[in-house]
Amino acid sequence: MPELIAPTSHLHASWLAAQREWGPDAHLDGAGLGSDDDVDTPEGFAAWAERLRRQSDRTLPVDHGRVHATYWWIAEGDTYLGAIDLRHYLNGFLLDAGGHIGYSVRPSARRRGLATWALAAVLHEARVLGMDQVLLTCDPDNEASVRTIEGNGGVLEDVRETLIGPKRRYWIDL
């Protein structure tokens, strides 16, 4: 049975296996992975997981260009299946292109409804934080994300060109 868990160094080997499935240059939506994060060594991976856990604490500053966010990993036992994050507020880039919630599911775990399930769970967490609506975006040709977002109540606002290419922009009222 899958569950949402806090990032943990315990899943290092499984996370690396998932990264190999995606490929070395893939962008992992919702993972909070920066280009300077060392995820190959156990020490670097543990530091990255700790940074992700700290980023939800609004009493602590966040790195330039980031916002406070809560990160969860989608896991089943000792297997990393994907990630989802809830950004507590939007900066200019997130309002234009990134949204409040990002998620990714490793290729071998797709087509099981994990993204739809995880998004529904995180929408509940957004309500707990006092949010009344959230923005989600996806690539125009990402039919799986379109189904996931629309299946959770997403209403298409528009499709627009952004700094990272064209994006479908959806709002979900909570």
PDB file of C-alpha atoms in Angstrom:
ATOM      1  CA  MET A   1       0.000   0.000   0.000  1.00  0.00           C
ATOM      2  CA  PRO A   2       1.589   3.330  -0.989  1.00  0.00           C
ATOM      3  CA  GLU A   3       1.961   6.145   1.509  1.00  0.00           C
ATOM      4  CA  LEU A   4       3.229   9.715   1.620  1.00  0.00           C
ATOM      5  CA  ILE A   5       6.318  10.002   3.803  1.00  0.00           C
ATOM      6  CA  ALA A   6       8.813  12.721   4.670  1.00  0.00           C
ATOM      7  CA  PRO A   7      12.029  12.585   2.625  1.00  0.00           C
ATOM      8  CA  THR A   8      14.428  10.133   4.254  1.00  0.00           C
ATOM      9  CA  SER A   9      17.945   8.891   3.614  1.00  0.00           C
ATOM     10  CA  HIS A  10      16.602   5.367   4.166  1.00  0.00           C
ATOM     11  CA  LEU A  11      15.362   5.297   0.545  1.00  0.00           C
ATOM     12  CA  HIS A  12      18.676   6.333  -1.035  1.00  0.00           C
ATOM     13  CA  ALA A  13      19.228   3.149  -3.081  1.00  0.00           C
ATOM     14  CA  SER A  14      15.630   3.065  -4.309  1.00  0.00           C
ATOM     15  CA  TRP A  15      15.720   6.780  -5.175  1.00  0.00           C
ATOM     16  CA  LEU A  16      18.885   6.233  -7.229  1.00  0.00           C
ATOM     17  CA  ALA A  17      17.192   3.353  -9.074  1.00  0.00           C
ATOM     18  CA  ALA A  18      14.251   5.649  -9.861  1.00  0.00           C
ATOM     19  CA  GLN A  19      16.625   8.343 -11.104  1.00  0.00           C
ATOM     20  CA  ARG A  20      18.175   5.825 -13.498  1.00  0.00           C
ATOM     21  CA  GLU A  21      14.693   5.105 -14.877  1.00  0.00           C
ATOM     22  CA  TRP A  22      14.131   8.808 -15.559  1.00  0.00           C
ATOM     23  CA  GLY A  23      17.594   9.371 -16.956  1.00  0.00           C
ATOM     24  CA  PRO A  24      20.391  11.659 -15.742  1.00  0.00           C
ATOM     25  CA  ASP A  25      19.039  14.955 -17.087  1.00  0.00           C
ATOM     26  CA  ALA A  26      15.329  14.549 -16.313  1.00  0.00           C
ATOM     27  CA  HIS A  27      13.559  17.253 -14.337  1.00  0.00           C
ATOM     28  CA  LEU A  28      11.697  15.702 -11.402  1.00  0.00           C
ATOM     29  CA  ASP A  29       8.645  17.850 -10.668  1.00  0.00           C
ATOM     30  CA  GLY A  30       7.887  18.087  -6.964  1.00  0.00           C
ATOM     31  CA  ALA A  31      11.247  16.685  -5.889  1.00  0.00           C
ATOM     32  CA  GLY A  32      12.965  19.942  -4.879  1.00  0.00           C
ATOM     33  CA  LEU A  33      16.179  18.742  -6.456  1.00  0.00           C
ATOM     34  CA  GLY A  34      18.629  21.514  -7.266  1.00  0.00           C
ATOM     35  CA  SER A  35      21.489  21.316  -9.737  1.00  0.00           C
ATOM     36  CA  ASP A  36      23.981  21.604  -6.870  1.00  0.00           C
ATOM     37  CA  ASP A  37      22.425  18.870  -4.685  1.00  0.00           C
ATOM     38  CA  ASP A  38      24.682  15.843  -4.214  1.00  0.00           C
ATOM     39  CA  VAL A  39      22.384  12.825  -4.287  1.00  0.00           C
ATOM     40  CA  ASP A  40      24.996  10.223  -5.215  1.00  0.00           C
ATOM     41  CA  THR A  41      26.784   9.959  -1.885  1.00  0.00           C
ATOM     42  CA  PRO A  42      24.964   8.857   1.281  1.00  0.00           C
ATOM     43  CA  GLU A  43      26.066  12.049   3.049  1.00  0.00           C
ATOM     44  CA  GLY A  44      24.915  14.310   0.229  1.00  0.00           C
ATOM     45  CA  PHE A  45      21.612  12.486  -0.098  1.00  0.00           C
ATOM     46  CA  ALA A  46      20.985  12.776   3.656  1.00  0.00           C
ATOM     47  CA  ALA A  47      21.741  16.517   3.519  1.00  0.00           C
ATOM     48  CA  TRP A  48      19.328  16.965   0.602  1.00  0.00           C
ATOM     49  CA  ALA A  49      16.556  15.051   2.403  1.00  0.00           C
ATOM     50  CA  GLU A  50      17.128  17.200   5.505  1.00  0.00           C
ATOM     51  CA  ARG A  51      16.948  20.415   3.440  1.00  0.00           C
ATOM     52  CA  LEU A  52      13.621  19.269   2.018  1.00  0.00           C
ATOM     53  CA  ARG A  53      12.243  18.550   5.497  1.00  0.00           C
ATOM     54  CA  ARG A  54      13.406  21.972   6.801  1.00  0.00           C
ATOM     55  CA  GLN A  55      11.875  23.868   3.882  1.00  0.00           C
ATOM     56  CA  SER A  56       8.381  23.485   5.374  1.00  0.00           C
ATOM     57  CA  ASP A  57       9.380  25.365   8.559  1.00  0.00           C
ATOM     58  CA  ARG A  58       8.268  28.955   8.037  1.00  0.00           C
ATOM     59  CA  THR A  59      10.467  30.134  10.893  1.00  0.00           C
ATOM     60  CA  LEU A  60      13.549  29.256   8.845  1.00  0.00           C
ATOM     61  CA  PRO A  61      14.736  31.162   5.768  1.00  0.00           C
ATOM     62  CA  VAL A  62      14.702  29.432   2.381  1.00  0.00           C
ATOM     63  CA  ASP A  63      17.293  29.627  -0.355  1.00  0.00           C
ATOM     64  CA  HIS A  64      17.058  32.400  -2.944  1.00  0.00           C
ATOM     65  CA  GLY A  65      14.378  31.678  -5.532  1.00  0.00           C
ATOM     66  CA  ARG A  66      12.644  29.061  -3.370  1.00  0.00           C
ATOM     67  CA  VAL A  67       9.513  29.301  -1.237  1.00  0.00           C
ATOM     68  CA  HIS A  68       8.472  27.409   1.858  1.00  0.00           C
ATOM     69  CA  ALA A  69       7.169  24.039   0.765  1.00  0.00           C
ATOM     70  CA  THR A  70       6.300  20.653   2.206  1.00  0.00           C
ATOM     71  CA  TYR A  71       7.759  17.653   0.406  1.00  0.00           C
ATOM     72  CA  TRP A  72       6.498  14.095   0.497  1.00  0.00           C
ATOM     73  CA  TRP A  73       7.812  11.001  -1.142  1.00  0.00           C
ATOM     74  CA  ILE A  74       5.422   8.419  -2.492  1.00  0.00           C
ATOM     75  CA  ALA A  75       6.719   5.138  -1.118  1.00  0.00           C
ATOM     76  CA  GLU A  76       5.651   1.551  -0.813  1.00  0.00           C
ATOM     77  CA  GLY A  77       7.698  -0.193   1.842  1.00  0.00           C
ATOM     78  CA  ASP A  78      11.334   0.442   0.966  1.00  0.00           C
ATOM     79  CA  THR A  79      10.531   1.472  -2.611  1.00  0.00           C
ATOM     80  CA  TYR A  80      10.577   5.098  -3.738  1.00  0.00           C
ATOM     81  CA  LEU A  81       7.749   5.620  -6.254  1.00  0.00           C
ATOM     82  CA  GLY A  82       7.747   9.390  -6.700  1.00  0.00           C
ATOM     83  CA  ALA A  83       7.475  12.796  -5.080  1.00  0.00           C
ATOM     84  CA  ILE A  84       4.942  15.554  -4.539  1.00  0.00           C
ATOM     85  CA  ASP A  85       5.338  18.968  -2.967  1.00  0.00           C
ATOM     86  CA  LEU A  86       3.050  21.733  -1.758  1.00  0.00           C
ATOM     87  CA  ARG A  87       4.455  25.228  -2.093  1.00  0.00           C
ATOM     88  CA  HIS A  88       2.958  27.345   0.671  1.00  0.00           C
ATOM     89  CA  TYR A  89       2.808  30.486  -1.480  1.00  0.00           C
ATOM     90  CA  LEU A  90       3.793  31.574  -4.967  1.00  0.00           C
ATOM     91  CA  ASN A  91       6.616  33.763  -6.212  1.00  0.00           C
ATOM     92  CA  GLY A  92       6.523  35.249  -9.718  1.00  0.00           C
ATOM     93  CA  PHE A  93       7.973  32.172 -11.401  1.00  0.00           C
ATOM     94  CA  LEU A  94       5.583  29.778  -9.654  1.00  0.00           C
ATOM     95  CA  LEU A  95       2.584  31.974 -10.472  1.00  0.00           C
ATOM     96  CA  ASP A  96       3.575  31.984 -14.121  1.00  0.00           C
ATOM     97  CA  ALA A  97       4.847  28.454 -14.672  1.00  0.00           C
ATOM     98  CA  GLY A  98       5.220  26.208 -11.625  1.00  0.00           C
ATOM     99  CA  GLY A  99       2.131  26.396  -9.444  1.00  0.00           C
ATOM    100  CA  HIS A 100       1.557  25.359  -5.844  1.00  0.00           C
ATOM    101  CA  ILE A 101       1.941  21.623  -6.376  1.00  0.00           C
ATOM    102  CA  GLY A 102       4.401  19.581  -8.390  1.00  0.00           C
ATOM    103  CA  TYR A 103       4.624  15.822  -8.637  1.00  0.00           C
ATOM    104  CA  SER A 104       6.399  13.047 -10.482  1.00  0.00           C
ATOM    105  CA  VAL A 105       6.070   9.275 -10.510  1.00  0.00           C
ATOM    106  CA  ARG A 106       8.903   6.991 -11.565  1.00  0.00           C
ATOM    107  CA  PRO A 107       8.286   5.363 -14.948  1.00  0.00           C
ATOM    108  CA  SER A 108       7.933   1.801 -13.587  1.00  0.00           C
ATOM    109  CA  ALA A 109       5.200   2.918 -11.139  1.00  0.00           C
ATOM    110  CA  ARG A 110       3.013   4.864 -13.575  1.00  0.00           C
ATOM    111  CA  ARG A 111      -0.542   3.962 -14.601  1.00  0.00           C
ATOM    112  CA  ARG A 112      -1.447   2.886 -11.054  1.00  0.00           C
ATOM    113  CA  GLY A 113      -3.291   6.087 -10.049  1.00  0.00           C
ATOM    114  CA  LEU A 114      -0.494   7.181  -7.692  1.00  0.00           C
ATOM    115  CA  ALA A 115      -0.390  10.800  -8.883  1.00  0.00           C
ATOM    116  CA  THR A 116      -4.178  11.158  -8.601  1.00  0.00           C
ATOM    117  CA  TRP A 117      -4.139   9.633  -5.109  1.00  0.00           C
ATOM    118  CA  ALA A 118      -1.164  11.733  -3.945  1.00  0.00           C
ATOM    119  CA  LEU A 119      -2.656  14.955  -5.329  1.00  0.00           C
ATOM    120  CA  ALA A 120      -5.943  14.328  -3.492  1.00  0.00           C
ATOM    121  CA  ALA A 121      -4.016  13.801  -0.239  1.00  0.00           C
ATOM    122  CA  VAL A 122      -1.969  16.978  -0.713  1.00  0.00           C
ATOM    123  CA  LEU A 123      -5.091  19.021  -1.521  1.00  0.00           C
ATOM    124  CA  HIS A 124      -6.283  18.064   1.960  1.00  0.00           C
ATOM    125  CA  GLU A 125      -2.980  19.345   3.391  1.00  0.00           C
ATOM    126  CA  ALA A 126      -3.437  22.613   1.482  1.00  0.00           C
ATOM    127  CA  ARG A 127      -6.826  23.051   3.165  1.00  0.00           C
ATOM    128  CA  VAL A 128      -5.193  22.418   6.554  1.00  0.00           C
ATOM    129  CA  LEU A 129      -2.696  25.210   5.761  1.00  0.00           C
ATOM    130  CA  GLY A 130      -5.644  27.544   5.134  1.00  0.00           C
ATOM    131  CA  MET A 131      -5.307  27.771   1.378  1.00  0.00           C
ATOM    132  CA  ASP A 132      -8.556  28.343  -0.537  1.00  0.00           C
ATOM    133  CA  GLN A 133      -7.264  27.510  -4.020  1.00  0.00           C
ATOM    134  CA  VAL A 134      -4.145  26.104  -5.625  1.00  0.00           C
ATOM    135  CA  LEU A 135      -2.523  26.465  -9.030  1.00  0.00           C
ATOM    136  CA  LEU A 136      -1.166  23.457 -10.918  1.00  0.00           C
ATOM    137  CA  THR A 137       0.565  23.484 -14.285  1.00  0.00           C
ATOM    138  CA  CYS A 138       1.595  20.846 -16.779  1.00  0.00           C
ATOM    139  CA  ASP A 139       2.958  20.578 -20.277  1.00  0.00           C
ATOM    140  CA  PRO A 140       0.209  20.829 -22.905  1.00  0.00           C
ATOM    141  CA  ASP A 141       0.914  17.314 -24.206  1.00  0.00           C
ATOM    142  CA  ASN A 142       1.078  15.602 -20.783  1.00  0.00           C
ATOM    143  CA  GLU A 143      -2.242  13.766 -20.962  1.00  0.00           C
ATOM    144  CA  ALA A 144      -1.588  11.841 -17.730  1.00  0.00           C
ATOM    145  CA  SER A 145      -1.188  15.083 -15.760  1.00  0.00           C
ATOM    146  CA  VAL A 146      -4.214  16.611 -17.470  1.00  0.00           C
ATOM    147  CA  ARG A 147      -6.294  13.611 -16.279  1.00  0.00           C
ATOM    148  CA  THR A 148      -4.779  13.770 -12.789  1.00  0.00           C
ATOM    149  CA  ILE A 149      -5.430  17.490 -12.352  1.00  0.00           C
ATOM    150  CA  GLU A 150      -8.896  17.489 -13.912  1.00  0.00           C
ATOM    151  CA  GLY A 151      -9.802  14.366 -11.913  1.00  0.00           C
ATOM    152  CA  ASN A 152      -9.061  16.339  -8.745  1.00  0.00           C
ATOM    153  CA  GLY A 153     -11.238  19.291  -9.754  1.00  0.00           C
ATOM    154  CA  GLY A 154      -8.782  21.352 -11.784  1.00  0.00           C
ATOM    155  CA  VAL A 155     -10.331  24.044 -13.977  1.00  0.00           C
ATOM    156  CA  LEU A 156      -8.240  25.158 -16.945  1.00  0.00           C
ATOM    157  CA  GLU A 157      -7.486  28.882 -16.846  1.00  0.00           C
ATOM    158  CA  ASP A 158      -5.352  29.033 -19.980  1.00  0.00           C
ATOM    159  CA  VAL A 159      -2.411  27.673 -21.925  1.00  0.00           C
ATOM    160  CA  ARG A 160       0.440  30.136 -22.045  1.00  0.00           C
ATOM    161  CA  GLU A 161       4.057  30.510 -22.973  1.00  0.00           C
ATOM    162  CA  THR A 162       6.268  30.688 -19.849  1.00  0.00           C
ATOM    163  CA  LEU A 163       9.977  30.920 -19.110  1.00  0.00           C
ATOM    164  CA  ILE A 164      10.140  27.130 -19.285  1.00  0.00           C
ATOM    165  CA  GLY A 165       7.898  26.623 -22.309  1.00  0.00           C
ATOM    166  CA  PRO A 166       4.152  26.335 -22.845  1.00  0.00           C
ATOM    167  CA  LYS A 167       2.060  25.358 -19.800  1.00  0.00           C
ATOM    168  CA  ARG A 168      -1.553  24.453 -19.143  1.00  0.00           C
ATOM    169  CA  ARG A 169      -2.595  26.336 -15.978  1.00  0.00           C
ATOM    170  CA  TYR A 170      -5.291  24.912 -13.704  1.00  0.00           C
ATOM    171  CA  TRP A 171      -6.899  26.220 -10.516  1.00  0.00           C
ATOM    172  CA  ILE A 172      -8.474  23.951  -7.918  1.00  0.00           C
ATOM    173  CA  ASP A 173     -10.828  25.522  -5.388  1.00  0.00           C
ATOM    174  CA  LEU A 174     -10.470  23.968  -1.949  1.00  0.00           C
TER     175      LEU A 174
END
